[in-house]
mmCIF file of C-alpha atoms and ligand atoms in Angstrom:
data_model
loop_
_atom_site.group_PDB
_atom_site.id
_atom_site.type_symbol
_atom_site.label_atom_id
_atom_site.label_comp_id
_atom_site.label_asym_id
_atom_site.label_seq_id
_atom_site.Cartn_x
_atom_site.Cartn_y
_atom_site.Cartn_z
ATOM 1 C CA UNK A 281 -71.473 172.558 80.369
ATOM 2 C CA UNK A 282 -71.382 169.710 82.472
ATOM 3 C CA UNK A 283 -73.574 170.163 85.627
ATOM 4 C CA UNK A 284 -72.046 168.720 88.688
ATOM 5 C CA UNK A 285 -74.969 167.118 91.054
ATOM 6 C CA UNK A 286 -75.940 168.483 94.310
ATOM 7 C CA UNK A 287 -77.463 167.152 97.305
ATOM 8 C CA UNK A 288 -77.842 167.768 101.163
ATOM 9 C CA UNK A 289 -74.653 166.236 103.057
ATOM 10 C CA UNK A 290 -75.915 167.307 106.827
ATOM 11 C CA UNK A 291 -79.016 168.798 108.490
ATOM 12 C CA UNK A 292 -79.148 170.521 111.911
ATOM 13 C CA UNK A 293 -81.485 172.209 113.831
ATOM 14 C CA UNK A 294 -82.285 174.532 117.594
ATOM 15 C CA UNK A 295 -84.820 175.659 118.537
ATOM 16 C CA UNK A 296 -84.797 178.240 121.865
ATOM 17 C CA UNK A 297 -85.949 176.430 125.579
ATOM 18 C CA UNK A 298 -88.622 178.617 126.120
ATOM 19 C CA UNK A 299 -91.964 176.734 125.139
ATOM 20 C CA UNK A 300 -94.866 179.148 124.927
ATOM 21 C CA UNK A 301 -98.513 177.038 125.427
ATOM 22 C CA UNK A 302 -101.933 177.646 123.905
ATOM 23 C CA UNK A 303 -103.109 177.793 127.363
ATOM 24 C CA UNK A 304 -100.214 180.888 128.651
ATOM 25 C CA UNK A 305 -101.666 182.800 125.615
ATOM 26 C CA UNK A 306 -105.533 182.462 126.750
ATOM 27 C CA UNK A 307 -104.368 184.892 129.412
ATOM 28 C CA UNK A 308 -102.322 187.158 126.934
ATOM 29 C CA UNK A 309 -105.582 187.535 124.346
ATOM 30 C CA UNK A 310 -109.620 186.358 123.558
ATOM 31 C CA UNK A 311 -108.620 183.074 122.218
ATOM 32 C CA UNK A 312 -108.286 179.116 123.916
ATOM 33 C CA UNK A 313 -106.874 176.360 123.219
ATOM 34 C CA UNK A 314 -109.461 174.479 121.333
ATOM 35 C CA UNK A 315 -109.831 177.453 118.711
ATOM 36 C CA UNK A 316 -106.164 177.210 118.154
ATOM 37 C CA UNK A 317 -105.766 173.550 117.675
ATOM 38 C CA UNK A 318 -108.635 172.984 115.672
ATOM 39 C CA UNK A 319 -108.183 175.826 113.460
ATOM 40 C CA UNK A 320 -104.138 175.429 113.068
ATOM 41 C CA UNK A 321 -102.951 172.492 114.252
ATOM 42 C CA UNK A 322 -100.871 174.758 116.487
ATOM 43 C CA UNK A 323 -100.076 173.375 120.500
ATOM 44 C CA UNK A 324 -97.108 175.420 121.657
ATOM 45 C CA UNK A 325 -93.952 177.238 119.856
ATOM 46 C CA UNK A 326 -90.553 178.047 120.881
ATOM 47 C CA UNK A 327 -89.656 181.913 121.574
ATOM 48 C CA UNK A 328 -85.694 183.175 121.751
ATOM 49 C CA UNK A 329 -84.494 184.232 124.960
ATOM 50 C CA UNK A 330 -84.245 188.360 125.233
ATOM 51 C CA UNK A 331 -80.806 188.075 124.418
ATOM 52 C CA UNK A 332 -80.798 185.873 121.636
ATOM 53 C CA UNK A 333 -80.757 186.918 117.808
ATOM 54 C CA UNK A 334 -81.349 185.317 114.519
ATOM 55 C CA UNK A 335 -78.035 184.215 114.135
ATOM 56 C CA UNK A 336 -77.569 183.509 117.803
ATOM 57 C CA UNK A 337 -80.461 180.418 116.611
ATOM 58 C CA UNK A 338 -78.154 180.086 113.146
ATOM 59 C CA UNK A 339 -75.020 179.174 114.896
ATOM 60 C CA UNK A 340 -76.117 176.244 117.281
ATOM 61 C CA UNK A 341 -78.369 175.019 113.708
ATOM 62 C CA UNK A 342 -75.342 175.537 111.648
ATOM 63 C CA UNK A 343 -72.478 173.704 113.707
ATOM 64 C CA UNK A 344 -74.890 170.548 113.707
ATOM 65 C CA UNK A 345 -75.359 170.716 110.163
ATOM 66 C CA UNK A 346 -71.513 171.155 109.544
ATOM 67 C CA UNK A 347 -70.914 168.117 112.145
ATOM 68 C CA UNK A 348 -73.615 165.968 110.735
ATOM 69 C CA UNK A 349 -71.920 166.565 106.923
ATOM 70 C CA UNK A 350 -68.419 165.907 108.132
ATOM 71 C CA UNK A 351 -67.103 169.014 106.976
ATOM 72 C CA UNK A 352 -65.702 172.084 109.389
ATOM 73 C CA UNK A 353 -66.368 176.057 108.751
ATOM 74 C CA UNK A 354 -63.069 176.727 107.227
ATOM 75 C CA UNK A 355 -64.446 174.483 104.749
ATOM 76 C CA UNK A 356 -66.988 176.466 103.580
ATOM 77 C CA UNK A 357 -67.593 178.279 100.460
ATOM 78 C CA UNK A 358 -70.572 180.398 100.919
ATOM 79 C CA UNK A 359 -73.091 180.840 103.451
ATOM 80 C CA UNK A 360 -77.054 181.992 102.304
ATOM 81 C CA UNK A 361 -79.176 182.756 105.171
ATOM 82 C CA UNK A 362 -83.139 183.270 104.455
ATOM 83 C CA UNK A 363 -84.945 185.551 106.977
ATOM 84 C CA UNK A 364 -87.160 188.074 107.714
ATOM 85 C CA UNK A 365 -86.370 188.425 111.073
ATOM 86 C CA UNK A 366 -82.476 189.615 110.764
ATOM 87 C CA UNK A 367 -80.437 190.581 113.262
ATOM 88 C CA UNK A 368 -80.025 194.005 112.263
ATOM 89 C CA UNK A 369 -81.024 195.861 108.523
ATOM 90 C CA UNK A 370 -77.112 195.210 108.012
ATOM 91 C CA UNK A 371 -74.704 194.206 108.061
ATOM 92 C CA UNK A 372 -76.525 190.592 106.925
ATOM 93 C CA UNK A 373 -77.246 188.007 109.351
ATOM 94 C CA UNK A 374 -75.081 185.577 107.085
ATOM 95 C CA UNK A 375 -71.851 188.100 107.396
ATOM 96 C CA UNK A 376 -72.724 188.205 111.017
ATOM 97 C CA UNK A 377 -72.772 184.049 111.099
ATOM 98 C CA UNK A 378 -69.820 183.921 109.399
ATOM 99 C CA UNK A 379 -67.483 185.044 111.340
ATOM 100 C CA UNK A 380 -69.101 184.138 114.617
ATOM 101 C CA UNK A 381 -68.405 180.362 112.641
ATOM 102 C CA UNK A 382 -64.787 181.110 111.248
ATOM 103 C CA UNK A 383 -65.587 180.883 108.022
ATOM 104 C CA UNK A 384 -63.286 182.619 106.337
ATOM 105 C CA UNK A 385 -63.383 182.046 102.921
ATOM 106 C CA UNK A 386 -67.523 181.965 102.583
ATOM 107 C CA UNK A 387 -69.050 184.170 100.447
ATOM 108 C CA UNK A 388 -72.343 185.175 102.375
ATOM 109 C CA UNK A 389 -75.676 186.782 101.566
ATOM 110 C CA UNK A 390 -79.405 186.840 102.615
ATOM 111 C CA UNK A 391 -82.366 185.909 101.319
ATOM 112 C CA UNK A 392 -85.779 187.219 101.934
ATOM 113 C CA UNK A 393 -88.315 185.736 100.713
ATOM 114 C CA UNK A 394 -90.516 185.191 103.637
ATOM 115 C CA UNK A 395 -91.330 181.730 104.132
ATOM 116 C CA UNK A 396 -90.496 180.205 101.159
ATOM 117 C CA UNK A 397 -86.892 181.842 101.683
ATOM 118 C CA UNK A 398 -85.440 178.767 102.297
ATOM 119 C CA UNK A 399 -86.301 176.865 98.985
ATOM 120 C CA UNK A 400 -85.249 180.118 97.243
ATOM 121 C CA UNK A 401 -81.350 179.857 99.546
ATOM 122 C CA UNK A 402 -81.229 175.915 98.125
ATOM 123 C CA UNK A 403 -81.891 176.887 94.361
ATOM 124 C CA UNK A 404 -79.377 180.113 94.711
ATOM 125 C CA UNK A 405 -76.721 177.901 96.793
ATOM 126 C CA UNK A 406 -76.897 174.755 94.812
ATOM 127 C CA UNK A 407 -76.769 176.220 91.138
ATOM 128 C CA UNK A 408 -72.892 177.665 92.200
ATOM 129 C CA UNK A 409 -72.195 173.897 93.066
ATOM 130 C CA UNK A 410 -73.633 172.714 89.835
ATOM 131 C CA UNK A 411 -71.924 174.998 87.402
ATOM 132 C CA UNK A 412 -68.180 174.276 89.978
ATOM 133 C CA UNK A 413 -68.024 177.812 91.211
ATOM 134 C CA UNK A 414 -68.087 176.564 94.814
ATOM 135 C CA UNK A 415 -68.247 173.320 96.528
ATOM 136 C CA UNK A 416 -69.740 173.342 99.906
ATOM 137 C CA UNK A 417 -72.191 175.591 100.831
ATOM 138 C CA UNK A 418 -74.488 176.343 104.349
ATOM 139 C CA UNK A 419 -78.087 176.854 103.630
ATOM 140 C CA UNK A 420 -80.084 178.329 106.781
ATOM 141 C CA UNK A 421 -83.253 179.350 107.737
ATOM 142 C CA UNK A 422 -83.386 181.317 110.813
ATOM 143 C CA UNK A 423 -86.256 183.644 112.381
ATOM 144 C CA UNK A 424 -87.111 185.435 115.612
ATOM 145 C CA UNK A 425 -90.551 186.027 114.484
ATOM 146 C CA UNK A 426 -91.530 186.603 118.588
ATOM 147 C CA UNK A 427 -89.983 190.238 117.664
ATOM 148 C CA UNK A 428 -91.926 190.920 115.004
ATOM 149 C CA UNK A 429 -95.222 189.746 116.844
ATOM 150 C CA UNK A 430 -97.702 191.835 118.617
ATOM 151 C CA UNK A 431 -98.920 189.467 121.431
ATOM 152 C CA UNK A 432 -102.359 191.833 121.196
ATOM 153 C CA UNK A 433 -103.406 190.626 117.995
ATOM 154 C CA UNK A 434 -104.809 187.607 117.857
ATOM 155 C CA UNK A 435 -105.352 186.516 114.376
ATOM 156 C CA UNK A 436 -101.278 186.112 114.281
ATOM 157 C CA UNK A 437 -99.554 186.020 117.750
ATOM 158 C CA UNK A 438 -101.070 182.363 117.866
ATOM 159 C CA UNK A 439 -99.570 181.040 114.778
ATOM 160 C CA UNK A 440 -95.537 182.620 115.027
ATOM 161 C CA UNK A 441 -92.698 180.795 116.478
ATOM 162 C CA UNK A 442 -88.784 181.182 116.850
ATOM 163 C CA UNK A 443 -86.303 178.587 115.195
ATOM 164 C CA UNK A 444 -83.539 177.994 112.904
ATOM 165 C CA UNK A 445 -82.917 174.978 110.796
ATOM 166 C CA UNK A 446 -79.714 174.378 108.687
ATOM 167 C CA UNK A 447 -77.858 172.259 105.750
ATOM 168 C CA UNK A 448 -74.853 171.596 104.290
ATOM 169 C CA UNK A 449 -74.777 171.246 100.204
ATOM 170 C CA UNK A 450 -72.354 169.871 98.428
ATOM 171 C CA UNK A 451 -71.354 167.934 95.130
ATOM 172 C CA UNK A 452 -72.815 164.150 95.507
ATOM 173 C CA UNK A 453 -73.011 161.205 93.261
ATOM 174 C CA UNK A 454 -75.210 161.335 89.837
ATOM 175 C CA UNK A 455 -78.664 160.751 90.276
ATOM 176 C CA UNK A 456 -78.904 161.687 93.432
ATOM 177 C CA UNK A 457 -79.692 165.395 95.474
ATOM 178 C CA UNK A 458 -81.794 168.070 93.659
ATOM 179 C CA UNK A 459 -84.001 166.861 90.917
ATOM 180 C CA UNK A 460 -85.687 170.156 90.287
ATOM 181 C CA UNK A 461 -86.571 173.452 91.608
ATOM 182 C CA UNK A 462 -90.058 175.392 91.118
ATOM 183 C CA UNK A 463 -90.412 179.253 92.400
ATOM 184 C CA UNK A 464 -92.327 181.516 91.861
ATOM 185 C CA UNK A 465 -93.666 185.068 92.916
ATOM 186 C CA UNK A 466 -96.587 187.460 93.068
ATOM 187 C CA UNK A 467 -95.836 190.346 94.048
ATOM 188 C CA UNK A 468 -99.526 191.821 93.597
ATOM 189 C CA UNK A 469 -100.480 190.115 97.082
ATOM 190 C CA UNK A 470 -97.902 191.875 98.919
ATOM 191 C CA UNK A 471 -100.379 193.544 100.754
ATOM 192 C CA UNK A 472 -101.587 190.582 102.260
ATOM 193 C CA UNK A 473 -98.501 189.819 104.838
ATOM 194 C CA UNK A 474 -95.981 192.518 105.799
ATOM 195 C CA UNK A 475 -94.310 194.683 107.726
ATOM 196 C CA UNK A 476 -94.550 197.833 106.569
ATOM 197 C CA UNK A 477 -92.308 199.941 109.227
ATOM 198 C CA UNK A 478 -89.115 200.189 109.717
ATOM 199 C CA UNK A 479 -87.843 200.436 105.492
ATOM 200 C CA UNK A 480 -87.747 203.073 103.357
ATOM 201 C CA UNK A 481 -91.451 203.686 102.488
ATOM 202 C CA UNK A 482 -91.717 204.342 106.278
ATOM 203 C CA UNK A 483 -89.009 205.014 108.531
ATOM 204 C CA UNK A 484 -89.156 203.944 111.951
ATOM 205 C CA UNK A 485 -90.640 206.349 113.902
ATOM 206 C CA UNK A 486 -92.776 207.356 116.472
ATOM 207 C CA UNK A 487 -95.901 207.346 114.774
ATOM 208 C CA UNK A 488 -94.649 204.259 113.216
ATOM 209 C CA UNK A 489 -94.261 202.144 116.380
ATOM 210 C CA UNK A 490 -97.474 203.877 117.973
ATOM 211 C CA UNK A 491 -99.264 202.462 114.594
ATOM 212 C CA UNK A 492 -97.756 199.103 115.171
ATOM 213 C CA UNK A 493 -95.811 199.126 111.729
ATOM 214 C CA UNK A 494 -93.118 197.235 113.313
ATOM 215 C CA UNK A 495 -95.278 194.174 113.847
ATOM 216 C CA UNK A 496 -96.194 191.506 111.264
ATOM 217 C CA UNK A 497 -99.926 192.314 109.484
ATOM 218 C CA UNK A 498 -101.665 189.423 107.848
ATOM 219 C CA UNK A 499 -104.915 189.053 105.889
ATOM 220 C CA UNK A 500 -104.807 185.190 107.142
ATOM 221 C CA UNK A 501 -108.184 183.951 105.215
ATOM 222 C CA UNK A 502 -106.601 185.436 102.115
ATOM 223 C CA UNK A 503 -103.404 184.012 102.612
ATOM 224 C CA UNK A 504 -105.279 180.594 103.140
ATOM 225 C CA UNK A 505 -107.001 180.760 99.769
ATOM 226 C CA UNK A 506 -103.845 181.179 97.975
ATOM 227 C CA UNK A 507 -101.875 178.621 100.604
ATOM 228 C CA UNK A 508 -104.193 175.955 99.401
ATOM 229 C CA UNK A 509 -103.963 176.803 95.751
ATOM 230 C CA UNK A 510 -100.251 176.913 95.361
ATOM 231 C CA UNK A 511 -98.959 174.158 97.801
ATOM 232 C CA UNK A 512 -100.484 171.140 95.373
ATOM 233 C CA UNK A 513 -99.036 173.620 91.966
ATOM 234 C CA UNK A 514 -95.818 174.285 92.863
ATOM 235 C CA UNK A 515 -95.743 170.863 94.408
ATOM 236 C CA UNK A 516 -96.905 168.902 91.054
ATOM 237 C CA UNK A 517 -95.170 171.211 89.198
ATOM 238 C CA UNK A 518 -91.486 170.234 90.764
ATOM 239 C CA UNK A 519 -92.532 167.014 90.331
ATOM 240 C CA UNK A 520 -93.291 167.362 86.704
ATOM 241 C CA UNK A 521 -89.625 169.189 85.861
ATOM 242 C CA UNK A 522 -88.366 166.352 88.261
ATOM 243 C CA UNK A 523 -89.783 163.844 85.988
ATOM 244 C CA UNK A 524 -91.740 161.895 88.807
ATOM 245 C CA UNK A 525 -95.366 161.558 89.595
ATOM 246 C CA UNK A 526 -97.145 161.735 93.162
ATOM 247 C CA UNK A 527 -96.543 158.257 92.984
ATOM 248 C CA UNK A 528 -92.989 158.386 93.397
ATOM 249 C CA UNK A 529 -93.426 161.095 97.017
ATOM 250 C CA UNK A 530 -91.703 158.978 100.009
ATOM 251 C CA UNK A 531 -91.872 161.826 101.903
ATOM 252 C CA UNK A 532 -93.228 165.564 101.853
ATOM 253 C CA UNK A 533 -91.830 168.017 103.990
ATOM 254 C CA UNK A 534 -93.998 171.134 103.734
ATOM 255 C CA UNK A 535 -94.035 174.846 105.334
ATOM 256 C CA UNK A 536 -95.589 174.494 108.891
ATOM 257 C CA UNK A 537 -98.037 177.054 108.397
ATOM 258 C CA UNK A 538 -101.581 175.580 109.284
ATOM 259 C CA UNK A 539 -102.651 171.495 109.548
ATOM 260 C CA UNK A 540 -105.626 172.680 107.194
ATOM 261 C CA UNK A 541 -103.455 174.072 104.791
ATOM 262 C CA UNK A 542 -101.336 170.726 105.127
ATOM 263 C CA UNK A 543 -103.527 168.718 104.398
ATOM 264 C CA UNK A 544 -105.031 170.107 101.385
ATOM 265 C CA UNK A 545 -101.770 169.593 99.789
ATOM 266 C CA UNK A 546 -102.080 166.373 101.061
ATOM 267 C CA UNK A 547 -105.259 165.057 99.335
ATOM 268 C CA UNK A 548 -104.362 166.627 96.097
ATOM 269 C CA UNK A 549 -101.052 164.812 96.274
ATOM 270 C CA UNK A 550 -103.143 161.819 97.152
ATOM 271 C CA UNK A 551 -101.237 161.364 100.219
ATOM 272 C CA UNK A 552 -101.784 159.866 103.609
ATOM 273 C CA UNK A 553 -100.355 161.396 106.615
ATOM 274 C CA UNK A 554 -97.409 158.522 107.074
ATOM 275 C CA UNK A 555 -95.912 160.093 104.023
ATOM 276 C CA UNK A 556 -95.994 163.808 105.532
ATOM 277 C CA UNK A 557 -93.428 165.578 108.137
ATOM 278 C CA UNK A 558 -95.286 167.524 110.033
ATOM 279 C CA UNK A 559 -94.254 169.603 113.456
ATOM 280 C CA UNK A 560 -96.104 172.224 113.453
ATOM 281 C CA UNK A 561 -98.090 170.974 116.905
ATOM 282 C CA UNK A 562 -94.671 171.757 118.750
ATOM 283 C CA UNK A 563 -93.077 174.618 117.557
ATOM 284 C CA UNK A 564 -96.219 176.870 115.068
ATOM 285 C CA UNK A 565 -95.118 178.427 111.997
ATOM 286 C CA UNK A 566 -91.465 179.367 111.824
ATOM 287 C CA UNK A 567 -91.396 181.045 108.616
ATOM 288 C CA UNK A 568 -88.332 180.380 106.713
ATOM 289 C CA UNK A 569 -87.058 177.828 109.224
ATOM 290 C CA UNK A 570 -90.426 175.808 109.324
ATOM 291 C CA UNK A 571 -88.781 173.240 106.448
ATOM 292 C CA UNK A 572 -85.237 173.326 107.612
ATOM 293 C CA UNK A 573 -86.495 172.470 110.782
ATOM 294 C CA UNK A 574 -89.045 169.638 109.897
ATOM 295 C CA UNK A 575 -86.304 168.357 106.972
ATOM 296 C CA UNK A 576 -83.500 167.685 110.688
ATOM 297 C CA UNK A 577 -85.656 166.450 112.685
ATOM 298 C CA UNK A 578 -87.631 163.595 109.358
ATOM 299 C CA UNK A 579 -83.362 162.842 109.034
ATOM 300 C CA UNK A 580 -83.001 162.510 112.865
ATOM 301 C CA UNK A 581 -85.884 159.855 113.526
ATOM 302 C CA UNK A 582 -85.225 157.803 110.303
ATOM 303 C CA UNK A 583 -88.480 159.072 108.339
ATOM 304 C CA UNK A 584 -85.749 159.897 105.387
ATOM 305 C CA UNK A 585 -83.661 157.221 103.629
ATOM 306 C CA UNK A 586 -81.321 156.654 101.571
ATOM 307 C CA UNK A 587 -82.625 156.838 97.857
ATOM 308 C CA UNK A 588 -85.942 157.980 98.948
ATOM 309 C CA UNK A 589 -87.441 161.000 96.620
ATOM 310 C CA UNK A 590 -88.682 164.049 99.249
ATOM 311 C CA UNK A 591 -90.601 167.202 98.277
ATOM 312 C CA UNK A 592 -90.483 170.147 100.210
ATOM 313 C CA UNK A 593 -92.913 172.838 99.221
ATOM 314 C CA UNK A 594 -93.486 175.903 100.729
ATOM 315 C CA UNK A 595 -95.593 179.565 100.730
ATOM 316 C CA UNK A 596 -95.158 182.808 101.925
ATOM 317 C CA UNK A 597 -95.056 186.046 102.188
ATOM 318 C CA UNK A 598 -94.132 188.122 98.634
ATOM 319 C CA UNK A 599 -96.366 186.416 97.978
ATOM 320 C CA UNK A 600 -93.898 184.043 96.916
ATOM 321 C CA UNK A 601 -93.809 179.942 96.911
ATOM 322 C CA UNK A 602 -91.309 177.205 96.144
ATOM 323 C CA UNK A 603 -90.563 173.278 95.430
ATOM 324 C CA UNK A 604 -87.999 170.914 94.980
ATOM 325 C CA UNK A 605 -87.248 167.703 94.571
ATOM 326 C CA UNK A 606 -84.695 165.518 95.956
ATOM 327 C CA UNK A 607 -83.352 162.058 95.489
ATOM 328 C CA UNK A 608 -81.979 161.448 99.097
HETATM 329 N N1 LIG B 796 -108.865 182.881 118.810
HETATM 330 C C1 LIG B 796 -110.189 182.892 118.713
HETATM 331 N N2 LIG B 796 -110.853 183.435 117.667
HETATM 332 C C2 LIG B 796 -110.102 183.977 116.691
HETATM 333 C C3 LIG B 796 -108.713 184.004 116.745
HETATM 334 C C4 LIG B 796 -108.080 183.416 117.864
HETATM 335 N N3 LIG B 796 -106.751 183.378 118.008
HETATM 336 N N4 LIG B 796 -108.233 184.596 115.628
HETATM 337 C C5 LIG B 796 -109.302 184.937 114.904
HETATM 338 N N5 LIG B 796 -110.437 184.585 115.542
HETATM 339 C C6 LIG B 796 -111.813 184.774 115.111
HETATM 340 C C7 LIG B 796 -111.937 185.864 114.098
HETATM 341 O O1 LIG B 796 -111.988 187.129 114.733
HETATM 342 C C8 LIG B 796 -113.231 185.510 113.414
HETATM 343 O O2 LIG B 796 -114.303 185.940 114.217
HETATM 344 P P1 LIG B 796 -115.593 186.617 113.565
HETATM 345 O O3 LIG B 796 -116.147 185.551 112.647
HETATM 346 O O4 LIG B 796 -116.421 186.937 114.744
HETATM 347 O O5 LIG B 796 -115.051 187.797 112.820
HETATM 348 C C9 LIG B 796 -113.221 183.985 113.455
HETATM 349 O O6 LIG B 796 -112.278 183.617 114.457
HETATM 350 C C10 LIG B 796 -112.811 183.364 112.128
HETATM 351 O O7 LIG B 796 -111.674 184.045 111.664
HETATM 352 P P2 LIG B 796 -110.973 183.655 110.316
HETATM 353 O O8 LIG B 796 -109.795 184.538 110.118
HETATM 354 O O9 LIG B 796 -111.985 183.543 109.230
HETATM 355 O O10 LIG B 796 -110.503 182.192 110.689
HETATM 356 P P3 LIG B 796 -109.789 181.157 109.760
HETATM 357 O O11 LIG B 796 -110.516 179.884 109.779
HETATM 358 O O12 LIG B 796 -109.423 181.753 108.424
HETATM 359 O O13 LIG B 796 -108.454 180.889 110.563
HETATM 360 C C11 LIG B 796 -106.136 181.501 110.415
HETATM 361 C C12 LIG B 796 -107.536 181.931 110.786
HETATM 362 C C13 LIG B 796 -105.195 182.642 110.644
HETATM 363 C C14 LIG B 796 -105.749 180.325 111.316
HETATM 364 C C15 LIG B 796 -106.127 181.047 108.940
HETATM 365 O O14 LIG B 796 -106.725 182.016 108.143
HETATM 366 C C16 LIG B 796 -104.756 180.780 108.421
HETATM 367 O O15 LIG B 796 -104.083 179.865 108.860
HETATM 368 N N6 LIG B 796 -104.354 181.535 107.405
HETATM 369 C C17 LIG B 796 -103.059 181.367 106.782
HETATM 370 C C18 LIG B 796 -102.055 181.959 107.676
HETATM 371 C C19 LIG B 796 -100.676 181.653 107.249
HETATM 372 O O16 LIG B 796 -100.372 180.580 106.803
HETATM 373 N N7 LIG B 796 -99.823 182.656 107.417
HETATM 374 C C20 LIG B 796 -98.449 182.543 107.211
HETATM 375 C C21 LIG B 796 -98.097 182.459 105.796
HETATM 376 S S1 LIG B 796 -96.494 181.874 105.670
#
């Protein structure tokens, strides 16, 4: 069967007004701002207005995406939305952005897989353009992670942020667009980062939100052991399906979890911080919208090119990780 190649037509990104500082949360818990930057990276993040939902953020990402690619929603074949912040337990948030859109004939699903849920939505999306069952489809990754946060616990209400970052896929010429995908899973670290109320294990209940079960748990110096370890191997090994070496890297665009983190996958790539998008300073981690979101904004300043080869590599919760490779 012959494989019809896929690559990224538009990007588009929002992110909500409200800018929440390292120095507003010195008053909210024990921590300051010098802890935070050193240890993170982390300045200030965005957090969604009382009113606004995950695909409330979607929609304004979305329509920029669609605009920047040319294309309008009626267009549209399917619609994959990675989150673990939906709206709602269902209907999906990508139903719920589709019609809010007008796109009519999309297909539409979620995707969780945490942070790397956005790699996982380009793999999924692109293979039913490769094999001709659809042509264009809307990639998203969209979080309200503010909701999920307790702003008493300071080991994560430091690190979360709210965003949503968006692309358009479509057929392109050969040689260019994805190269390769690499994801993988473990589920035996589950334990690690989760939410554990609110599902079918444990119902939401009283005892559930007086236990906090509703808010995200993390075991962050375990989750930085394995961050470190599987950034450079899924990286190198996306690479390796892609055909390419580190050599070839014009740009990496990783998940916006920690500048330490970043950086490791940075010296084992033997990179140098020209050839790395990062934003994590402005807006923290944003789960499965930290790449979409960093991928917009490398296209809006010019730090992606025509022909150039990107990697975007990401980790998260599952624990799960992914990589790709693209020929811009
Ligand atoms: N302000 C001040 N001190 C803090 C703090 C904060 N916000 N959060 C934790 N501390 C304290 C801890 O209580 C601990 O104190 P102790 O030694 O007295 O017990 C100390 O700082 C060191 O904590 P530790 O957790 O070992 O710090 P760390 O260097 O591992 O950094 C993270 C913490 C969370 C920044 C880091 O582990 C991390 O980034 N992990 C990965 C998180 C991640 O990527 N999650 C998302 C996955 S998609």
């Amino acid at each position: 069967m012959q494989l019809t190649p896929v690559g990224i037509l538009g990007t588009g990104k929002y992110v909500p007004e409200r800018v929440l500082t390292n120095q507003e949360l010195e008053s909210m818990v024990e921590t300051n701002d010098e802890w935070i930057v050193s240890r993170t990276g982390i300045r200030e993040r965005r957090i969604a207005a009382p009113d606004q939902a995950t695909s409330d953020l979607a929609y304004i990402a979305a329509q920029e995406a669609l605009k920047n690619a040319g294309i309008g929603p009626e267009d549209l074949d399917l619609i994959v939305v990675a989150t673990i912040t939906p709206d709602m337990s269902f209907p999906s948030t990508s139903c719920i952005l589709q019609t809010k859109l007008g796109a009519k004939k999309a297909a539409a699903f979620d995707i969780s897989a945490a942070c790397s849920g956005f790699i996982y939505g380009l793999a999924n999306a692109s293979n039913f353009i490769a094999t001709g069952t659809y042509k264009y489809a809307l990639v998203i990754g969209a979080e309200c992670l503010s909701k999920i946060t307790d702003y008493e616990d300071r080991n994560t209400c430091i690190l979360f942020g709210d965003g949503a970052g968006a692309v358009v896929l479509g057929p392109t010429t050969e040689g260019r667009g994805f190269q390769s995908f690499e994801l993988g899973a473990d589920g035996s670290g589950g334990e690690l980062l989760k939410i554990e109320g609110g599902g079918s294990r444990f119902p939401s209940s009283i005892e559930t939100v007086n236990g906090k079960k509703h808010y995200i748990y993390m075991a962050g110096s375990e989750v930085f052991k394995f961050a470190v370890r599987i950034m450079g191997n899924a990286a190198e090994e996306a690479l390796r399906k892609a055909g390419k070496t580190k050599e070839d890297i014009d740009l990496l665009v990783p998940h916006q979890a920690n500048t330490r983190i970043i950086h490791s996958a940075l010296n084992r790539l033997n990179l140098t911080e020209d050839k790395c998008m990062m934003n994590l300073d402005k807006y923290g981690n944003m789960s499965a919208a930290s790449i979409p979101v960093a991928l917009a904004e490398a296209v809006e300043s010019g730090r992606i090119q025509e022909g150039n080869c990107i990697v975007l590599v990401g980790f998260g919760g599952g624990l799960t990780w992914g990589a790709s490779v693209i020929n811009w």
